[in-house]
Short mmCIF file of C-alpha atoms and ligand atoms in Angstrom, two decimals:
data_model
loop_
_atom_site.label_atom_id
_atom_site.label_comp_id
_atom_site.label_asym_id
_atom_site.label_seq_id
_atom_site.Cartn_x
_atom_site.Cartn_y
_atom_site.Cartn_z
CA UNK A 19 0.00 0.00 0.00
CA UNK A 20 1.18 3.59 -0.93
CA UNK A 21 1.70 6.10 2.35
CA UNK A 22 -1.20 7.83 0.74
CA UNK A 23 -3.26 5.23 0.46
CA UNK A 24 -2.65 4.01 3.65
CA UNK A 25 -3.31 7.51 5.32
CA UNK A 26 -6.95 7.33 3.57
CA UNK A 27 -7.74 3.75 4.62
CA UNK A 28 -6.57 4.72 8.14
CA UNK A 29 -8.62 8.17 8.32
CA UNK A 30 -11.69 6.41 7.01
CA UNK A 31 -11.62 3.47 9.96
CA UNK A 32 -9.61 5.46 12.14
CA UNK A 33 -11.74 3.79 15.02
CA UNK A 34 -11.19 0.59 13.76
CA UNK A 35 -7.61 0.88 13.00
CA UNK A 36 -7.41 2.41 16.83
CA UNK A 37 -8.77 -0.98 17.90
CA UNK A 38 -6.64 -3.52 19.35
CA UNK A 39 -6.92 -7.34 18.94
CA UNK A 40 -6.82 -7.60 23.05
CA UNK A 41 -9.78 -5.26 22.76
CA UNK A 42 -12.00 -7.53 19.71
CA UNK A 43 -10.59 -10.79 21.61
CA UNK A 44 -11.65 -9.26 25.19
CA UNK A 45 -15.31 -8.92 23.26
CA UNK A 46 -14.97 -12.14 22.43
CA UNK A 47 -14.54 -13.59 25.25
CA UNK A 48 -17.31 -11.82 27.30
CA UNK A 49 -19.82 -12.95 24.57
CA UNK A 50 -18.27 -16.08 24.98
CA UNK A 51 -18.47 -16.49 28.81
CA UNK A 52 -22.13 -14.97 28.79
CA UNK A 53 -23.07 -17.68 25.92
CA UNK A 54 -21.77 -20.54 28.53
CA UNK A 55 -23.42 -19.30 31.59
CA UNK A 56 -27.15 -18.81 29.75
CA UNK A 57 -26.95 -22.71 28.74
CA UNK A 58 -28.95 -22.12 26.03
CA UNK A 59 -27.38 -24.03 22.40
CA UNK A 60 -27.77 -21.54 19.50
CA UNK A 61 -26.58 -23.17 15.94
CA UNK A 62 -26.03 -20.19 14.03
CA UNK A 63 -24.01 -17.13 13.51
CA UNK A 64 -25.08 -14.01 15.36
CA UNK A 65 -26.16 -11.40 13.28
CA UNK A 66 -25.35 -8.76 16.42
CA UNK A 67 -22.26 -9.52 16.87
CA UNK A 68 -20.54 -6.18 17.75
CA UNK A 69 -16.70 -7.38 17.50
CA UNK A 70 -17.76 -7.75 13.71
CA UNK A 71 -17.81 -3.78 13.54
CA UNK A 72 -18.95 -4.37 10.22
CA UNK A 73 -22.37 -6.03 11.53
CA UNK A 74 -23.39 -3.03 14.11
CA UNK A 75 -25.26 -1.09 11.84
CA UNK A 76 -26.63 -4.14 9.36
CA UNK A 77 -28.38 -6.59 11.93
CA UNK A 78 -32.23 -6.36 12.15
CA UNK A 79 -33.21 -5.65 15.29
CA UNK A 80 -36.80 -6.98 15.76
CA UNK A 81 -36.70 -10.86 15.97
CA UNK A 82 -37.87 -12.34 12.87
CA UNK A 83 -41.47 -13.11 11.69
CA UNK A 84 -42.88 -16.45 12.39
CA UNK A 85 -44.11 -18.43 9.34
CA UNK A 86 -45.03 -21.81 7.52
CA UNK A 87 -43.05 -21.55 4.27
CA UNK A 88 -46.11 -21.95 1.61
CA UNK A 89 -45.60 -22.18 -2.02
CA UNK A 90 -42.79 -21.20 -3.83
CA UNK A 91 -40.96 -21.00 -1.01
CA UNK A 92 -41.17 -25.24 -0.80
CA UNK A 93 -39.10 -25.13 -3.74
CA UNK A 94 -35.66 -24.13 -4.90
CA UNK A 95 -34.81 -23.16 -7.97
CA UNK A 96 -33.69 -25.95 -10.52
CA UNK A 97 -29.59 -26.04 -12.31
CA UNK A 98 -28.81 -28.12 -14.39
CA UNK A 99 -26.09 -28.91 -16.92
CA UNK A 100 -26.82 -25.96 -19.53
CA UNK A 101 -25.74 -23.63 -16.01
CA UNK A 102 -21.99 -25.55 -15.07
CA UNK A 103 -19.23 -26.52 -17.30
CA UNK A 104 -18.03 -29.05 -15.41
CA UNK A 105 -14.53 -27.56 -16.09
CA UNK A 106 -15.52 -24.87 -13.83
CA UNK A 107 -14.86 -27.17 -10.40
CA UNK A 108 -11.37 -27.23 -11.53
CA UNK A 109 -9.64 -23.45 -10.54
CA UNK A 110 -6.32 -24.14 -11.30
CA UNK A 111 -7.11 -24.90 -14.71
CA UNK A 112 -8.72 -21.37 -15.99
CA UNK A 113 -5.32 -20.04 -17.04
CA UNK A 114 -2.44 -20.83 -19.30
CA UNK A 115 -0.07 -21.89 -16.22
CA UNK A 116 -0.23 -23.71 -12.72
CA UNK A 117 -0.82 -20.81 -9.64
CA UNK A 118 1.38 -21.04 -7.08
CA UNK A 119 0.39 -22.64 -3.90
CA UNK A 120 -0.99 -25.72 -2.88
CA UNK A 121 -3.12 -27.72 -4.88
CA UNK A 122 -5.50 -29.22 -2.89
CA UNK A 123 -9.04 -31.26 -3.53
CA UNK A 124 -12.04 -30.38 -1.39
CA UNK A 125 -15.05 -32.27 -1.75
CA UNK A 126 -18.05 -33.85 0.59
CA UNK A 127 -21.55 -34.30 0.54
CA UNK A 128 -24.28 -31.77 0.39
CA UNK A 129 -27.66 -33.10 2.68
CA UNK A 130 -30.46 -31.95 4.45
CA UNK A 131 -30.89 -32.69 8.13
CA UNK A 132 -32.26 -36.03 7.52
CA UNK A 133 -29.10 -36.84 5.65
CA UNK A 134 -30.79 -37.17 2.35
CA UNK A 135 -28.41 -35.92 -0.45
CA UNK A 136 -29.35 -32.70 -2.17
CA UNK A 137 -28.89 -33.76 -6.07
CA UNK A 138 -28.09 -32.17 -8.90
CA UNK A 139 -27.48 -28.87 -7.19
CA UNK A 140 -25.23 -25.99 -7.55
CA UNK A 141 -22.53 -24.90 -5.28
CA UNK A 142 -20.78 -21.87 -6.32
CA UNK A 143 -16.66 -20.94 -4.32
CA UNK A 144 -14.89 -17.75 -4.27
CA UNK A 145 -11.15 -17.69 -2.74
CA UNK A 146 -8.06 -15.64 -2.37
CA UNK A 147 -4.84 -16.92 -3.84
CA UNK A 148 -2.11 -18.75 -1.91
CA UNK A 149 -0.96 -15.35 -0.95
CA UNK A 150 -4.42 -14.19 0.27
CA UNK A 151 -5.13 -11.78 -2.20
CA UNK A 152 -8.79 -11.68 -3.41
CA UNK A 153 -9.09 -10.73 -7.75
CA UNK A 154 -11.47 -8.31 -6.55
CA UNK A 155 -11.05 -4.70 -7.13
CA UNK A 156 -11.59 -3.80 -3.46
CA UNK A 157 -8.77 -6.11 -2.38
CA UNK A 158 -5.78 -3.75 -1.61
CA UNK A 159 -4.17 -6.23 0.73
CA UNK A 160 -0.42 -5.93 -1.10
CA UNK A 161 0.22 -9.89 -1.94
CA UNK A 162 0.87 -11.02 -5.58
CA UNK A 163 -1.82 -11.53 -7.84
CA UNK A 164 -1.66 -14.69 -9.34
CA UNK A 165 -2.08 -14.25 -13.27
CA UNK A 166 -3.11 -18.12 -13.31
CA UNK A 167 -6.00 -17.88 -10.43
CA UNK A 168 -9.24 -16.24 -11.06
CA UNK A 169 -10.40 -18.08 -7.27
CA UNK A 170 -13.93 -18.74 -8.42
CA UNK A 171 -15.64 -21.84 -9.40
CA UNK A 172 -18.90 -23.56 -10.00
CA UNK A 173 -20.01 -27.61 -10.05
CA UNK A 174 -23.60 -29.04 -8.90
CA UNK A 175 -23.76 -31.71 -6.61
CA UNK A 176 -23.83 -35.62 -7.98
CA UNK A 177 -26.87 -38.13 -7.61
CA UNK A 178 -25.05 -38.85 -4.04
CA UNK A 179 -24.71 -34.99 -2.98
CA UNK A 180 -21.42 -34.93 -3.53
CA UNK A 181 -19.61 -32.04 -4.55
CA UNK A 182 -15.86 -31.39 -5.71
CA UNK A 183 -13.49 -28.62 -6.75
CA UNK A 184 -9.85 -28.54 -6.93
CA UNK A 185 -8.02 -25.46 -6.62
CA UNK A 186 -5.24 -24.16 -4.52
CA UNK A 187 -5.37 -23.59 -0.42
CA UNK A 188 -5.98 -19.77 -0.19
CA UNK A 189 -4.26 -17.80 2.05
CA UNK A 190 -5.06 -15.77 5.49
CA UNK A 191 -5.47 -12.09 4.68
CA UNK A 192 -5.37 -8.86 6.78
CA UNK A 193 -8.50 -6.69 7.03
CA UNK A 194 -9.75 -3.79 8.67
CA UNK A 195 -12.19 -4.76 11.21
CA UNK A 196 -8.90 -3.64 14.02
CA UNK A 197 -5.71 -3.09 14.19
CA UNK A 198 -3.48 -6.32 12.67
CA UNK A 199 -6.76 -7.77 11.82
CA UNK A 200 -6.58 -10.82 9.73
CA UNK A 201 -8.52 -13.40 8.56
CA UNK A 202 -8.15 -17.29 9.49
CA UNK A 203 -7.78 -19.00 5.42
CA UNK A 204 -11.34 -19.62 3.83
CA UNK A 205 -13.32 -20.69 1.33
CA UNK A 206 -17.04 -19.06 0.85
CA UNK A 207 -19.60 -21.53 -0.43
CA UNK A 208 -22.89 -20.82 -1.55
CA UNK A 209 -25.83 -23.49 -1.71
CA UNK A 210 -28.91 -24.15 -2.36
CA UNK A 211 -31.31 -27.21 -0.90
CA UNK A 212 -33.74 -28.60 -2.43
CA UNK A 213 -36.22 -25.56 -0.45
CA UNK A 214 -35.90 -21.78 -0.67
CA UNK A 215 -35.59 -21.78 2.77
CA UNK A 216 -32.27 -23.82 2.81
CA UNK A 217 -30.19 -21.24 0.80
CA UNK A 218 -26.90 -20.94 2.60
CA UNK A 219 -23.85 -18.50 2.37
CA UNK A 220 -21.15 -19.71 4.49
CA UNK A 221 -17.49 -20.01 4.74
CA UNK A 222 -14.51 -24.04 4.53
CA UNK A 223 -12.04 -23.66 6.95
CA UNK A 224 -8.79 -25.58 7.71
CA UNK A 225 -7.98 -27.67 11.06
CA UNK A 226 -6.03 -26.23 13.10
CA UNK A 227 -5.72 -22.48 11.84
CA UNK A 228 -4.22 -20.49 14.73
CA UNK A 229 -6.12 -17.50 13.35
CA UNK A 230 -9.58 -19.01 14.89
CA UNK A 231 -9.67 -17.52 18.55
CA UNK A 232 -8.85 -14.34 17.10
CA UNK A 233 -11.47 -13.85 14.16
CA UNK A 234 -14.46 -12.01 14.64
CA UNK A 235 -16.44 -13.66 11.63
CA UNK A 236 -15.59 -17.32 12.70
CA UNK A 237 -16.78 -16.60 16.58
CA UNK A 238 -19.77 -14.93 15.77
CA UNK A 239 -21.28 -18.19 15.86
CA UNK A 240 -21.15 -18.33 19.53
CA UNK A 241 -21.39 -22.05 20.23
CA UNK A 242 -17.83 -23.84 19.67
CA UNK A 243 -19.23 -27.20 18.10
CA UNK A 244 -21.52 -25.05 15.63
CA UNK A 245 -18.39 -23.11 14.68
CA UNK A 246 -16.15 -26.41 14.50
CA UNK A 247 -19.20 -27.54 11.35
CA UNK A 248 -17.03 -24.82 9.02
CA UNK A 249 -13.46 -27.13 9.96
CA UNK A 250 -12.68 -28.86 6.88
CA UNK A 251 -10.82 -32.67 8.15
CA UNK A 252 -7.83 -33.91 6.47
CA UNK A 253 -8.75 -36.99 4.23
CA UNK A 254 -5.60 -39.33 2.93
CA UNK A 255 -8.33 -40.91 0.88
CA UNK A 256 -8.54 -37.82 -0.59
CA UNK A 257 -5.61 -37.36 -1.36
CA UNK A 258 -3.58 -38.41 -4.99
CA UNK A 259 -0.70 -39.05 -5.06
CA UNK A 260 1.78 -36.36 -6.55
CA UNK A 261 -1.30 -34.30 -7.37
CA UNK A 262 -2.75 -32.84 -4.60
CA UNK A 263 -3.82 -32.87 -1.04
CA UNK A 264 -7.57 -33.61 -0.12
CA UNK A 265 -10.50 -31.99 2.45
CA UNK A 266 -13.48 -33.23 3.40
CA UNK A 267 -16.43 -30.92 4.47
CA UNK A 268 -19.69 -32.03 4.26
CA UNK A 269 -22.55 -29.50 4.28
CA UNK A 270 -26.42 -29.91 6.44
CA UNK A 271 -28.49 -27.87 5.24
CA UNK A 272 -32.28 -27.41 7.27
CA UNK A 273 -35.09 -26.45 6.75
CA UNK A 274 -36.71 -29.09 4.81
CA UNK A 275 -40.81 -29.00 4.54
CA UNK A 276 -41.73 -30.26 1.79
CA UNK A 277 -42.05 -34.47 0.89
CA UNK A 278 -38.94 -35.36 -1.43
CA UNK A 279 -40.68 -35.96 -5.10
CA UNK A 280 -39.25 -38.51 -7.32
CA UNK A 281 -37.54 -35.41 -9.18
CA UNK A 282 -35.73 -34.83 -5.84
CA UNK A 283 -34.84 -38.50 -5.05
CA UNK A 284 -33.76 -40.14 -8.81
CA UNK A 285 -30.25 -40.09 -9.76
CA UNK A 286 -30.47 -39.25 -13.26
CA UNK A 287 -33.09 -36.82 -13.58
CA UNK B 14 -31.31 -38.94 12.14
CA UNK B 15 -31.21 -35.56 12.70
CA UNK B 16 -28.27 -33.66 11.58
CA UNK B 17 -27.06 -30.79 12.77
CA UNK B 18 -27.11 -27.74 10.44
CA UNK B 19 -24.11 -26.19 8.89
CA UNK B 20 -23.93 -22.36 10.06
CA UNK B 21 -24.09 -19.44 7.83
CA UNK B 22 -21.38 -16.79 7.38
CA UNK B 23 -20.74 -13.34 6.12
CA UNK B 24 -20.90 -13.25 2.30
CA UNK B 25 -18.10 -10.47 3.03
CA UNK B 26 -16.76 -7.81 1.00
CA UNK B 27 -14.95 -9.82 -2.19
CA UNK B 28 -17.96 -11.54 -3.50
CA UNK B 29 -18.35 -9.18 -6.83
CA UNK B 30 -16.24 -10.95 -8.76
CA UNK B 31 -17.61 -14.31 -8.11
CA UNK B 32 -21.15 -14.06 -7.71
CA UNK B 33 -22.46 -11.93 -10.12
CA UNK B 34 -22.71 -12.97 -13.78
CA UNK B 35 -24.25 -11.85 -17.22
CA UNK B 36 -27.73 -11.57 -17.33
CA UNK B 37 -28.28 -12.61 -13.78
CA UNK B 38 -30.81 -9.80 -13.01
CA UNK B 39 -32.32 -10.15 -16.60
CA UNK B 40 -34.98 -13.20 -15.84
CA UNK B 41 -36.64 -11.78 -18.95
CA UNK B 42 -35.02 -9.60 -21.53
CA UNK B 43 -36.73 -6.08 -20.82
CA UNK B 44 -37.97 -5.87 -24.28
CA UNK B 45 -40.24 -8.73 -23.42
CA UNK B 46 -43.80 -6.69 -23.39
CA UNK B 47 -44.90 -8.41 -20.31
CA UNK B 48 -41.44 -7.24 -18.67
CA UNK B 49 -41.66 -5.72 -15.23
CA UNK B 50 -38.78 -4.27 -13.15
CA UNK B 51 -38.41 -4.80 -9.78
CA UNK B 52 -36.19 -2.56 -8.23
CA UNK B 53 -35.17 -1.03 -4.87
CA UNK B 54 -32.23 0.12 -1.87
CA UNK B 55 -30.85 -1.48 0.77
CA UNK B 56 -30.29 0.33 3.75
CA UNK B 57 -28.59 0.27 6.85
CA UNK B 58 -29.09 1.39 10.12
CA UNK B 59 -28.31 4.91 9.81
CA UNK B 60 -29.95 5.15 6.60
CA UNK B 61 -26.92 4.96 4.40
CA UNK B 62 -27.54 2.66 1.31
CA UNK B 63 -26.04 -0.51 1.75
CA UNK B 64 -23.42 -0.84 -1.09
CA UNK B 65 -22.68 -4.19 -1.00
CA UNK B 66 -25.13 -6.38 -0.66
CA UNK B 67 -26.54 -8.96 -2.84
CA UNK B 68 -30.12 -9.41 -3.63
CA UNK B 69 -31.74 -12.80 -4.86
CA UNK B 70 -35.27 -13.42 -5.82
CA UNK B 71 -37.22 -16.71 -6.26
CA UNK B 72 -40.88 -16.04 -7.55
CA UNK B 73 -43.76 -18.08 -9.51
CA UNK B 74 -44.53 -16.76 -13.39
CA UNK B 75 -47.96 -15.03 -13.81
CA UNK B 76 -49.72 -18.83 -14.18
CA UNK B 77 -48.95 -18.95 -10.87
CA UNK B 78 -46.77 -21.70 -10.98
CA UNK B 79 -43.37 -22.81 -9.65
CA UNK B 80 -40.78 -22.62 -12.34
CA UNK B 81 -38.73 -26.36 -12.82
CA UNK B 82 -36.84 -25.31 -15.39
CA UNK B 83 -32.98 -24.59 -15.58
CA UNK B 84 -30.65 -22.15 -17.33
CA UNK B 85 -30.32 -19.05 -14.65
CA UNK B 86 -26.99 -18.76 -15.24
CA UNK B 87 -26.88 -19.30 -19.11
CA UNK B 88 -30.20 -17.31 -19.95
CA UNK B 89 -31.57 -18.49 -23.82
CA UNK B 90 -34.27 -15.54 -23.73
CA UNK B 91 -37.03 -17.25 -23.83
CA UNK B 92 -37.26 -19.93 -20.68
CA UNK B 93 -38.68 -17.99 -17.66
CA UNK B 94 -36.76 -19.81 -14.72
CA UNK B 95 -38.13 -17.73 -11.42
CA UNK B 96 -34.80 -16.68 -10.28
CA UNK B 97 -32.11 -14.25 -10.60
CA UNK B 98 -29.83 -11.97 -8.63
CA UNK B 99 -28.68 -8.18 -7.99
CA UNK B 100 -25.99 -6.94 -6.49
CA UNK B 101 -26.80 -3.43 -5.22
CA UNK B 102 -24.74 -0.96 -6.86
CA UNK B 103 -22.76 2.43 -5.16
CA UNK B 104 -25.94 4.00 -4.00
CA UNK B 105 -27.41 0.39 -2.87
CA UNK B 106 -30.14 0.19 -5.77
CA UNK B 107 -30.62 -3.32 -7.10
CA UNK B 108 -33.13 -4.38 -9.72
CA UNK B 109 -34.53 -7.33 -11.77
CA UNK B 110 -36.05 -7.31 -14.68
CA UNK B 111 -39.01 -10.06 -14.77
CA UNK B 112 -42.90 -11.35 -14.55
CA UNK B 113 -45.41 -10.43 -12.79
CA UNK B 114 -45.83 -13.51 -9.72
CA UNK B 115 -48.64 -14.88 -9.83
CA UNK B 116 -51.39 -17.84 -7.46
CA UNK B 117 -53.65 -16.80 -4.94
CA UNK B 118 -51.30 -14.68 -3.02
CA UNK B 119 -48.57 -13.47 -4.94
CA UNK B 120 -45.08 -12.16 -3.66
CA UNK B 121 -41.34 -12.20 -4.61
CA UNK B 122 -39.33 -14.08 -2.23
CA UNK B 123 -36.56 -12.53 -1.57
CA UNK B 124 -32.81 -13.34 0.21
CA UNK B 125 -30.85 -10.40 1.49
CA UNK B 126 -26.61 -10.89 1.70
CA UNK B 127 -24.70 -8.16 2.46
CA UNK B 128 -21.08 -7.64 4.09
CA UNK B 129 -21.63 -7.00 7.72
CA UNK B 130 -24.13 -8.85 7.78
CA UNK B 131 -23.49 -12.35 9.32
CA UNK B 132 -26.14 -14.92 8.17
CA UNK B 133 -28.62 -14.15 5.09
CA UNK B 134 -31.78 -12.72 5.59
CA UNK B 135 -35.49 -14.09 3.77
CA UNK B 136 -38.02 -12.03 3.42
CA UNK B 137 -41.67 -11.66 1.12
CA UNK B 138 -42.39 -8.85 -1.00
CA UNK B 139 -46.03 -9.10 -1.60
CA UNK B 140 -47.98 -7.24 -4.36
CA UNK B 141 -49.74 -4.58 -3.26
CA UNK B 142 -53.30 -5.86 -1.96
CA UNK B 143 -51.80 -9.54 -1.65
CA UNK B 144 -50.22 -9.77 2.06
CA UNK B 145 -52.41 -11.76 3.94
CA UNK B 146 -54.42 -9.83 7.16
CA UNK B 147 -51.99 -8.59 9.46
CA UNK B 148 -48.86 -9.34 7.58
CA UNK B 149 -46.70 -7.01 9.95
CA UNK B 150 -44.14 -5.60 7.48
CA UNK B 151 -44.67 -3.50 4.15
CA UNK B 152 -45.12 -4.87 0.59
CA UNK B 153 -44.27 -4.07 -2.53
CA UNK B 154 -45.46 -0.69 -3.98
CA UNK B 155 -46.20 -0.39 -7.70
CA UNK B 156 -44.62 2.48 -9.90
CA UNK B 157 -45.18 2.65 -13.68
CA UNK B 158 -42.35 -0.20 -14.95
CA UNK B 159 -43.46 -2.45 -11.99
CA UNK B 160 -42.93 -3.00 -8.51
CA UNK B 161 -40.39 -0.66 -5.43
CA UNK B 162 -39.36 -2.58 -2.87
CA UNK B 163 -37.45 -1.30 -0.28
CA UNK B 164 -34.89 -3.21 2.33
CA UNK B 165 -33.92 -1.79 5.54
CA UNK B 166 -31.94 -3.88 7.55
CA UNK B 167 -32.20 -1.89 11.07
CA UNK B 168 -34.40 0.48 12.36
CA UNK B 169 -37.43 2.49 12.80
CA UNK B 170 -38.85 0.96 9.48
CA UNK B 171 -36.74 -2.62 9.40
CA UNK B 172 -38.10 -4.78 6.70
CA UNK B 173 -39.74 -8.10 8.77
CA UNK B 174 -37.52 -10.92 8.28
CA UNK B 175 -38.97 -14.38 8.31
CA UNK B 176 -38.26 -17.52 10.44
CA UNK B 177 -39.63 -20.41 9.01
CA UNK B 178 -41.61 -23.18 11.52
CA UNK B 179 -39.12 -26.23 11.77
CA UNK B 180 -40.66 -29.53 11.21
FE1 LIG C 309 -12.93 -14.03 2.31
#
């Protein structure tokens, strides 16, 4: 980053940038103390979740409007192969060269919470590079770009659920939440079920990362064996043997209503 | 078997490049004569248009009924597949260009992402005249290409969410 652009980021978020990590993880940890003591399980992320300063002025207040999802809403919409290439699950193939990094396989299986498969659906990835730089225009975080990695890719889900991209492990990457914020290495996913209702946004990521305690985003989902859902595992089986290394992460999503239909439950529709 | 869901995240700030793609607001080319926009803002809490945030709809065609075809992302022109999405632009105006919904109640269903905000949101955006009794949030309002709907995300006039009952 240039001195001048660095004095404009740091003027514009000059509260955030004032902000220490022992200050966000202090936050944390109270939300994370006063979660324990209520005893009460929650399963998803918090949209108020003030150590995201991001989320303070964008979370509804009101608590949401009870109803029983009725017509179109006990559908999703339909993909099929005229949407994917299947090329398109492979991101280290979109450019002349190999990027730089890691090659890596993630794959797993995509069901709802009765563990039936969601087939024939799409699942859509965005990633930074190895060095954690984003091909976005907003990204100013000064890694290399990688001429041979767009990040993005698209595949629908087999007549098992199963989904699979290979692509390179994407790096951690500073932000501007604090001061020396940065972000534990991720993958966003987007799905779909088989019901409106089951659309999800979330974000893959790796055992182990020491970046976890520390990240705003991952703890906003308050209960630690919710969070631990987004933890990719290791996978040998995975694995290929000078190719690349494998991840598993399977993917629940709920809020199933309607009765499977043969369209739902055939493999080759 | 019960199996526990997988939690939502942020669709953060770097999703423009990803999501978004050709004709993905287009679910009908707008010189279709039966072609409607439906367009609004997002805002946030302090009334500042939400700049990035992405807006999806899901709707019936004017029959009524719940489209089963395929091709949102590859549009041919002709198929009319119920869905599309908008990301809003610098002064947080999205807009889709579409059908009219139709069946006995019709309303766009709609799913709000947005960086900052930490799980996606669902909402309805009934005609006007369609909410059933009571329906406690606003609906749709018609202007002369179609239909304005609006998306606050906090405050005085917060667009009702929806939670849906759990089997
Ligand atoms: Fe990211």
């Amino acid at each position: 980053m240039t001195e001048l652009a660095a004095a404009a980021a740091s003027s514009a978020s000059s509260d955030a940038a004032s902000t220490s990590q022992a200050e966000i993880s202090a936050e944390i940890d109270a939300i994370a103390q006063e979660y324990d003591a209520a005893q009460v399980v929650e399963t998803d992320a918090r949209l108020d979740y003030p150590p995201y300063r991001s989320s303070i002025l964008r979370h509804p207040t009101k608590a949401p409007h009870q109803v029983d999802p009725e017509g179109i809403e006990l559908w999703a919409p339909v993909f099929g192969q005229r949407d994917v290439d299947p090329l398109e699950s492979d991101l280290t193939i979109q450019h002349r060269g190999e990027p730089v990094g890691e090659r890596m396989v993630v794959t797993g299986r995509v069901t709802d919470g009765a563990g039936r498969p969601v087939r024939h659906q799409l699942v859509e990835v965005w990633q930074a590079n190895a060095g954690g730089r984003y091909l976005h225009q907003r990204d100013q975080h000064p890694a290399a770009i990688d001429p041979n990695f767009t990040g993005t890719g698209r595949c629908l889900t087999d007549g098992d659920g199963t989904y699979r991209f290979t692509t390179i492990r994407p790096g951690p990457y500073p932000w501007r939440n604090h001061h020396n914020a940065w972000r534990p290495a991720h993958i966003h996913f987007s799905l779909f079920g088989t019901e409106f209702t089951q659309r999800l946004i979330t974000q893959m990521y790796f055992p182990g990362d020491p970046l976890f305690a520390l990240d705003p985003i991952y703890q906003s989902i308050v209960d630690p064996a919710a969070r631990a859902r987004l933890v990719a595992t290791y996978d040998h089986d995975v694995t290929t043997h000078e190719w690349a290394t494998g991840y598993r992460w399977d993917i629940v999503l709920t809020g199933s209503h309607r009765t499977p239909t043969d369209a739902d439950t055939e493999d080759d529709q | 078997m019960t199996l526990a869901p997988t939690p939502g995240q942020t669709v953060g700030p770097f999703f423009g490049y990803a999501l978004p793609y050709d004709g993905d607001s287009h679910l009908v080319p707008p010189t279709r004569p039966d072609a409607i926009r439906l367009h609004g803002r997002v805002y946030d809490g302090a009334g500042d248009p939400v700049p990035d945030a992405l807006i999806e709809v899901w709707q019936t065609g004017p029959d009524g009924a719940v489209p089963r075809a395929a091709g949102s992302l590859h549009r041919d022109g002709y198929t009319f597949t119920g869905w599309g999405r908008a990301a809003t632009d610098r002064t947080g105006h999205f807009q889709f260009t579409t059908l009219r919904p139709g069946g006995a109640t019709p309303y766009f269903a709609i799913t709000v992402f947005a960086r900052g905000l930490l799980d996606r949101l669902l909402t309805r955006a009934y005609l006007p005249g369609a909410a059933p009794e009571h329906w406690p949030g606003a609906t749709a309002r018609a202007d002369d290409r179609g239909f304005v709907f609006d998306i606050r995300l906090q405050g005085e006039d917060e667009t009702v969410f929806l939670a849906y009952a759990q089997d």
